[in-house]
Amino acid sequence: MENLQGIAEDDEQQRGRLVTIELRILRVYLDELIIMDGNPNRVDPNKWRPMIMSFQQFYGLVKQVHTSTLSSIAEELYRSPDVERAKNFTKAS
């Protein structure tokens, strides 16, 4: 665990009941069925259909609606240092 932060600490009825927990992901396992063809370190968004809970109801994702301008930016320009840390953790264990 990286950090634990109380929420609504100034509200007597809520104090100590709500927290946010910050975690560091050390390892990720992927089913081969969702890995991008030709790129074993990426999830193919066209193969992955996660279930999302919204207002206590479950929903699935639909096909791509339109492309994103973010997809035209090289991933290395916005990737956090956690990716390299995870690679080093995997090598060390």
Short mmCIF file of N, CA, C and O in Angstrom, two decimals:
data_model
loop_
_atom_site.label_atom_id
_atom_site.label_comp_id
_atom_site.label_asym_id
_atom_site.label_seq_id
_atom_site.Cartn_x
_atom_site.Cartn_y
_atom_site.Cartn_z
N MET A 1 0.85 -1.17 0.00
CA MET A 1 0.00 0.00 0.00
C MET A 1 0.90 1.24 0.00
O MET A 1 1.84 1.33 0.76
N GLU A 2 0.58 2.17 -0.87
CA GLU A 2 1.35 3.40 -0.99
C GLU A 2 0.86 4.48 -0.03
O GLU A 2 1.64 5.19 0.55
N ASN A 3 -0.48 4.60 0.09
CA ASN A 3 -1.02 5.68 0.90
C ASN A 3 -2.44 5.35 1.33
O ASN A 3 -3.17 4.69 0.62
N LEU A 4 -2.82 5.85 2.49
CA LEU A 4 -4.18 5.70 3.00
C LEU A 4 -4.63 7.10 3.43
O LEU A 4 -3.94 7.77 4.19
N GLN A 5 -5.76 7.54 2.90
CA GLN A 5 -6.23 8.90 3.17
C GLN A 5 -7.69 8.86 3.62
O GLN A 5 -8.53 8.29 2.93
N GLY A 6 -7.97 9.46 4.75
CA GLY A 6 -9.35 9.55 5.22
C GLY A 6 -10.15 10.54 4.39
O GLY A 6 -9.61 11.52 3.89
N ILE A 7 -11.44 10.27 4.26
CA ILE A 7 -12.36 11.17 3.54
C ILE A 7 -13.38 11.69 4.53
O ILE A 7 -13.82 10.97 5.42
N ALA A 8 -13.76 12.94 4.37
CA ALA A 8 -14.78 13.58 5.21
C ALA A 8 -14.36 13.58 6.68
O ALA A 8 -15.19 13.38 7.57
N GLU A 9 -13.09 13.81 6.94
CA GLU A 9 -12.58 13.83 8.32
C GLU A 9 -13.19 14.96 9.15
O GLU A 9 -13.20 14.89 10.37
N ASP A 10 -13.72 15.98 8.48
CA ASP A 10 -14.34 17.09 9.22
C ASP A 10 -15.81 16.84 9.54
O ASP A 10 -16.45 17.64 10.21
N ASP A 11 -16.35 15.72 9.09
CA ASP A 11 -17.75 15.36 9.36
C ASP A 11 -17.77 14.30 10.46
O ASP A 11 -17.32 13.18 10.27
N GLU A 12 -18.32 14.63 11.59
CA GLU A 12 -18.30 13.73 12.75
C GLU A 12 -18.95 12.38 12.44
O GLU A 12 -18.48 11.34 12.91
N GLN A 13 -20.01 12.35 11.66
CA GLN A 13 -20.68 11.09 11.34
C GLN A 13 -19.90 10.24 10.34
O GLN A 13 -20.04 9.02 10.32
N GLN A 14 -19.10 10.86 9.53
CA GLN A 14 -18.35 10.13 8.48
C GLN A 14 -16.91 9.81 8.89
O GLN A 14 -16.31 8.87 8.35
N ARG A 15 -16.35 10.58 9.82
CA ARG A 15 -14.94 10.43 10.20
C ARG A 15 -14.60 8.98 10.52
O ARG A 15 -15.28 8.31 11.28
N GLY A 16 -13.55 8.47 9.88
CA GLY A 16 -13.07 7.13 10.13
C GLY A 16 -13.83 6.03 9.39
O GLY A 16 -13.48 4.87 9.50
N ARG A 17 -14.85 6.39 8.64
CA ARG A 17 -15.66 5.39 7.94
C ARG A 17 -15.32 5.27 6.46
O ARG A 17 -15.59 4.25 5.85
N LEU A 18 -14.76 6.33 5.88
CA LEU A 18 -14.45 6.35 4.45
C LEU A 18 -12.96 6.62 4.24
O LEU A 18 -12.41 7.53 4.86
N VAL A 19 -12.34 5.85 3.37
CA VAL A 19 -10.93 6.07 3.06
C VAL A 19 -10.68 5.84 1.58
O VAL A 19 -11.42 5.13 0.90
N THR A 20 -9.63 6.46 1.08
CA THR A 20 -9.12 6.12 -0.24
C THR A 20 -7.81 5.38 -0.01
O THR A 20 -7.05 5.72 0.90
N ILE A 21 -7.58 4.38 -0.81
CA ILE A 21 -6.37 3.58 -0.68
C ILE A 21 -5.61 3.66 -2.00
O ILE A 21 -6.15 3.34 -3.06
N GLU A 22 -4.37 4.11 -1.93
CA GLU A 22 -3.51 4.18 -3.11
C GLU A 22 -2.62 2.94 -3.11
O GLU A 22 -1.93 2.66 -2.14
N LEU A 23 -2.65 2.21 -4.20
CA LEU A 23 -1.86 0.99 -4.33
C LEU A 23 -0.88 1.10 -5.48
O LEU A 23 -1.11 1.84 -6.43
N ARG A 24 0.19 0.35 -5.42
CA ARG A 24 1.12 0.24 -6.54
C ARG A 24 0.97 -1.16 -7.10
O ARG A 24 1.12 -2.15 -6.40
N ILE A 25 0.65 -1.25 -8.38
CA ILE A 25 0.50 -2.54 -9.04
C ILE A 25 1.89 -3.05 -9.38
O ILE A 25 2.68 -2.37 -10.03
N LEU A 26 2.20 -4.25 -8.91
CA LEU A 26 3.53 -4.82 -9.11
C LEU A 26 3.59 -5.83 -10.26
O LEU A 26 4.64 -6.04 -10.85
N ARG A 27 2.47 -6.44 -10.55
CA ARG A 27 2.46 -7.45 -11.61
C ARG A 27 1.05 -7.55 -12.17
O ARG A 27 0.08 -7.47 -11.44
N VAL A 28 0.97 -7.76 -13.49
CA VAL A 28 -0.31 -7.91 -14.16
C VAL A 28 -0.26 -9.18 -14.99
O VAL A 28 0.73 -9.45 -15.67
N TYR A 29 -1.31 -9.97 -14.93
CA TYR A 29 -1.42 -11.18 -15.73
C TYR A 29 -2.57 -10.99 -16.72
O TYR A 29 -3.65 -10.56 -16.34
N LEU A 30 -2.33 -11.33 -17.98
CA LEU A 30 -3.34 -11.17 -19.01
C LEU A 30 -3.67 -12.51 -19.66
O LEU A 30 -2.77 -13.31 -19.91
N ASP A 31 -4.92 -12.70 -19.94
CA ASP A 31 -5.33 -13.86 -20.72
C ASP A 31 -4.83 -13.64 -22.15
O ASP A 31 -4.98 -12.55 -22.71
N GLU A 32 -4.23 -14.65 -22.73
CA GLU A 32 -3.68 -14.52 -24.08
C GLU A 32 -4.73 -14.12 -25.11
O GLU A 32 -4.41 -13.56 -26.16
N LEU A 33 -5.99 -14.38 -24.83
CA LEU A 33 -7.06 -14.05 -25.77
C LEU A 33 -7.25 -12.55 -25.97
O LEU A 33 -7.85 -12.14 -26.96
N ILE A 34 -6.77 -11.72 -25.03
CA ILE A 34 -6.97 -10.27 -25.16
C ILE A 34 -5.69 -9.53 -25.51
O ILE A 34 -5.69 -8.31 -25.60
N ILE A 35 -4.59 -10.25 -25.74
CA ILE A 35 -3.32 -9.59 -26.08
C ILE A 35 -3.34 -9.17 -27.54
O ILE A 35 -3.82 -9.89 -28.41
N MET A 36 -2.79 -7.99 -27.81
CA MET A 36 -2.75 -7.43 -29.16
C MET A 36 -1.83 -8.26 -30.05
O MET A 36 -0.71 -8.58 -29.65
N ASP A 37 -2.30 -8.63 -31.23
CA ASP A 37 -1.49 -9.38 -32.18
C ASP A 37 -0.22 -8.61 -32.52
O ASP A 37 -0.27 -7.42 -32.84
N GLY A 38 0.92 -9.26 -32.41
CA GLY A 38 2.20 -8.63 -32.74
C GLY A 38 2.77 -7.75 -31.66
O GLY A 38 3.83 -7.17 -31.84
N ASN A 39 2.06 -7.58 -30.55
CA ASN A 39 2.57 -6.73 -29.47
C ASN A 39 2.18 -7.37 -28.14
O ASN A 39 1.12 -7.04 -27.58
N PRO A 40 3.03 -8.25 -27.61
CA PRO A 40 2.67 -9.01 -26.41
C PRO A 40 2.55 -8.21 -25.12
O PRO A 40 2.10 -8.73 -24.11
N ASN A 41 2.91 -6.93 -25.15
CA ASN A 41 2.82 -6.10 -23.95
C ASN A 41 1.63 -5.17 -23.96
O ASN A 41 1.56 -4.22 -23.17
N ARG A 42 0.69 -5.41 -24.85
CA ARG A 42 -0.48 -4.53 -24.94
C ARG A 42 -1.77 -5.33 -24.97
O ARG A 42 -1.85 -6.40 -25.54
N VAL A 43 -2.79 -4.74 -24.38
CA VAL A 43 -4.13 -5.31 -24.44
C VAL A 43 -4.80 -4.75 -25.70
O VAL A 43 -4.75 -3.55 -25.96
N ASP A 44 -5.42 -5.62 -26.46
CA ASP A 44 -6.15 -5.20 -27.65
C ASP A 44 -7.55 -4.77 -27.23
O ASP A 44 -8.35 -5.59 -26.79
N PRO A 45 -7.87 -3.48 -27.34
CA PRO A 45 -9.18 -3.01 -26.88
C PRO A 45 -10.34 -3.60 -27.67
O PRO A 45 -11.48 -3.60 -27.20
N ASN A 46 -10.07 -4.12 -28.86
CA ASN A 46 -11.13 -4.75 -29.65
C ASN A 46 -11.42 -6.18 -29.20
O ASN A 46 -12.43 -6.75 -29.56
N LYS A 47 -10.52 -6.75 -28.40
CA LYS A 47 -10.71 -8.11 -27.89
C LYS A 47 -11.20 -8.11 -26.44
O LYS A 47 -11.77 -9.08 -25.98
N TRP A 48 -10.94 -7.03 -25.71
CA TRP A 48 -11.25 -6.97 -24.29
C TRP A 48 -12.62 -6.36 -24.08
O TRP A 48 -12.90 -5.27 -24.54
N ARG A 49 -13.48 -7.04 -23.39
CA ARG A 49 -14.81 -6.55 -23.10
C ARG A 49 -15.06 -6.61 -21.59
O ARG A 49 -15.72 -7.51 -21.08
N PRO A 50 -14.53 -5.62 -20.86
CA PRO A 50 -14.73 -5.63 -19.41
C PRO A 50 -16.18 -5.31 -19.04
O PRO A 50 -16.91 -4.70 -19.81
N MET A 51 -16.56 -5.73 -17.86
CA MET A 51 -17.87 -5.40 -17.32
C MET A 51 -17.70 -4.18 -16.43
O MET A 51 -16.77 -4.10 -15.64
N ILE A 52 -18.57 -3.23 -16.58
CA ILE A 52 -18.51 -1.98 -15.82
C ILE A 52 -19.76 -1.87 -14.96
O ILE A 52 -20.87 -2.14 -15.44
N MET A 53 -19.59 -1.48 -13.69
CA MET A 53 -20.76 -1.24 -12.85
C MET A 53 -21.04 0.27 -12.84
O MET A 53 -20.16 1.07 -12.57
N SER A 54 -22.26 0.62 -13.16
CA SER A 54 -22.69 2.01 -13.14
C SER A 54 -24.03 2.07 -12.42
O SER A 54 -25.00 1.42 -12.86
N PHE A 55 -24.10 2.81 -11.35
CA PHE A 55 -25.32 2.93 -10.56
C PHE A 55 -25.89 1.56 -10.20
O PHE A 55 -27.06 1.27 -10.39
N GLN A 56 -25.03 0.68 -9.72
CA GLN A 56 -25.38 -0.65 -9.22
C GLN A 56 -25.92 -1.59 -10.30
O GLN A 56 -26.56 -2.58 -10.00
N GLN A 57 -25.65 -1.28 -11.56
CA GLN A 57 -26.05 -2.13 -12.67
C GLN A 57 -24.80 -2.46 -13.50
O GLN A 57 -23.89 -1.63 -13.61
N PHE A 58 -24.76 -3.65 -14.09
CA PHE A 58 -23.61 -4.06 -14.88
C PHE A 58 -23.83 -3.77 -16.37
O PHE A 58 -24.91 -4.02 -16.91
N TYR A 59 -22.78 -3.28 -17.01
CA TYR A 59 -22.82 -2.95 -18.43
C TYR A 59 -21.55 -3.48 -19.09
O TYR A 59 -20.50 -3.56 -18.47
N GLY A 60 -21.67 -3.78 -20.36
CA GLY A 60 -20.51 -4.16 -21.16
C GLY A 60 -20.17 -3.02 -22.10
O GLY A 60 -20.98 -2.11 -22.32
N LEU A 61 -18.98 -3.07 -22.65
CA LEU A 61 -18.57 -2.03 -23.59
C LEU A 61 -19.02 -2.41 -25.00
O LEU A 61 -19.11 -3.58 -25.35
N VAL A 62 -19.28 -1.40 -25.82
CA VAL A 62 -19.63 -1.62 -27.22
C VAL A 62 -18.40 -1.40 -28.09
O VAL A 62 -17.35 -1.00 -27.60
N LYS A 63 -18.52 -1.64 -29.35
CA LYS A 63 -17.41 -1.43 -30.28
C LYS A 63 -16.98 0.04 -30.25
O LYS A 63 -17.73 0.92 -29.83
N GLN A 64 -15.77 0.31 -30.75
CA GLN A 64 -15.22 1.66 -30.77
C GLN A 64 -16.16 2.61 -31.50
O GLN A 64 -16.65 2.30 -32.57
N VAL A 65 -16.40 3.76 -30.90
CA VAL A 65 -17.29 4.76 -31.47
C VAL A 65 -16.55 5.63 -32.48
O VAL A 65 -17.03 5.87 -33.59
N HIS A 66 -15.37 6.14 -32.11
CA HIS A 66 -14.51 6.90 -33.02
C HIS A 66 -13.10 6.87 -32.47
O HIS A 66 -12.87 6.52 -31.32
N THR A 67 -12.13 7.26 -33.30
CA THR A 67 -10.74 7.24 -32.86
C THR A 67 -10.47 8.39 -31.91
O THR A 67 -11.21 9.38 -31.86
N SER A 68 -9.38 8.26 -31.16
CA SER A 68 -8.99 9.27 -30.18
C SER A 68 -7.70 9.95 -30.63
O SER A 68 -6.80 9.28 -31.14
N THR A 69 -7.62 11.26 -30.42
CA THR A 69 -6.37 11.94 -30.76
C THR A 69 -5.23 11.49 -29.84
O THR A 69 -4.08 11.54 -30.21
N LEU A 70 -5.58 11.02 -28.63
CA LEU A 70 -4.55 10.51 -27.72
C LEU A 70 -3.81 9.32 -28.35
O LEU A 70 -2.62 9.15 -28.13
N SER A 71 -4.51 8.53 -29.17
CA SER A 71 -3.86 7.36 -29.77
C SER A 71 -2.78 7.74 -30.78
O SER A 71 -1.98 6.91 -31.16
N SER A 72 -2.73 9.00 -31.19
CA SER A 72 -1.69 9.42 -32.13
C SER A 72 -0.41 9.86 -31.41
O SER A 72 0.60 10.11 -32.06
N ILE A 73 -0.44 9.94 -30.09
CA ILE A 73 0.73 10.34 -29.30
C ILE A 73 1.50 9.09 -28.90
O ILE A 73 0.91 8.11 -28.45
N ALA A 74 2.81 9.11 -29.08
CA ALA A 74 3.63 7.96 -28.70
C ALA A 74 3.46 7.67 -27.21
O ALA A 74 3.56 8.58 -26.38
N GLU A 75 3.20 6.42 -26.90
CA GLU A 75 2.93 6.03 -25.51
C GLU A 75 4.08 6.43 -24.58
O GLU A 75 3.85 6.79 -23.42
N GLU A 76 5.29 6.37 -25.04
CA GLU A 76 6.45 6.70 -24.20
C GLU A 76 6.40 8.14 -23.68
O GLU A 76 7.00 8.46 -22.68
N LEU A 77 5.66 9.01 -24.36
CA LEU A 77 5.58 10.41 -23.95
C LEU A 77 4.69 10.63 -22.74
O LEU A 77 4.80 11.64 -22.06
N TYR A 78 3.78 9.71 -22.47
CA TYR A 78 2.90 9.88 -21.31
C TYR A 78 2.92 8.71 -20.35
O TYR A 78 2.23 8.72 -19.33
N ARG A 79 3.72 7.70 -20.62
CA ARG A 79 3.80 6.53 -19.75
C ARG A 79 4.48 6.91 -18.44
O ARG A 79 5.48 7.60 -18.42
N SER A 80 3.95 6.43 -17.33
CA SER A 80 4.54 6.74 -16.02
C SER A 80 5.76 5.86 -15.76
O SER A 80 5.90 4.80 -16.39
N PRO A 81 6.63 6.24 -14.84
CA PRO A 81 7.81 5.42 -14.51
C PRO A 81 7.43 4.07 -13.90
O PRO A 81 8.26 3.19 -13.79
N ASP A 82 6.18 3.90 -13.51
CA ASP A 82 5.75 2.64 -12.91
C ASP A 82 5.91 1.45 -13.86
O ASP A 82 6.10 0.33 -13.42
N VAL A 83 5.84 1.70 -15.17
CA VAL A 83 6.00 0.60 -16.14
C VAL A 83 7.40 0.01 -16.02
O VAL A 83 7.57 -1.20 -15.94
N GLU A 84 8.40 0.87 -15.99
CA GLU A 84 9.78 0.38 -15.86
C GLU A 84 10.00 -0.26 -14.49
O GLU A 84 10.69 -1.27 -14.38
N ARG A 85 9.42 0.32 -13.44
CA ARG A 85 9.54 -0.28 -12.11
C ARG A 85 8.95 -1.69 -12.11
O ARG A 85 9.51 -2.61 -11.52
N ALA A 86 7.82 -1.85 -12.77
CA ALA A 86 7.19 -3.17 -12.82
C ALA A 86 8.06 -4.16 -13.57
O ALA A 86 8.19 -5.32 -13.17
N LYS A 87 8.67 -3.73 -14.67
CA LYS A 87 9.55 -4.61 -15.42
C LYS A 87 10.72 -5.05 -14.54
O LYS A 87 11.11 -6.21 -14.56
N ASN A 88 11.30 -4.11 -13.81
CA ASN A 88 12.42 -4.44 -12.92
C ASN A 88 11.99 -5.36 -11.79
O ASN A 88 12.74 -6.24 -11.39
N PHE A 89 10.78 -5.16 -11.28
CA PHE A 89 10.26 -6.03 -10.21
C PHE A 89 10.11 -7.45 -10.73
O PHE A 89 10.48 -8.40 -10.06
N THR A 90 9.59 -7.60 -11.94
CA THR A 90 9.41 -8.92 -12.53
C THR A 90 10.74 -9.63 -12.71
O THR A 90 10.87 -10.81 -12.44
N LYS A 91 11.77 -8.91 -13.15
CA LYS A 91 13.09 -9.50 -13.34
C LYS A 91 13.72 -9.92 -12.01
O LYS A 91 14.41 -10.92 -11.93
N ALA A 92 13.44 -9.14 -10.96
CA ALA A 92 14.06 -9.42 -9.65
C ALA A 92 13.39 -10.58 -8.92
O ALA A 92 13.98 -11.22 -8.07
N SER A 93 12.13 -10.88 -9.26
CA SER A 93 11.43 -11.92 -8.52
C SER A 93 11.49 -13.27 -9.20
O SER A 93 12.01 -13.51 -10.20
#
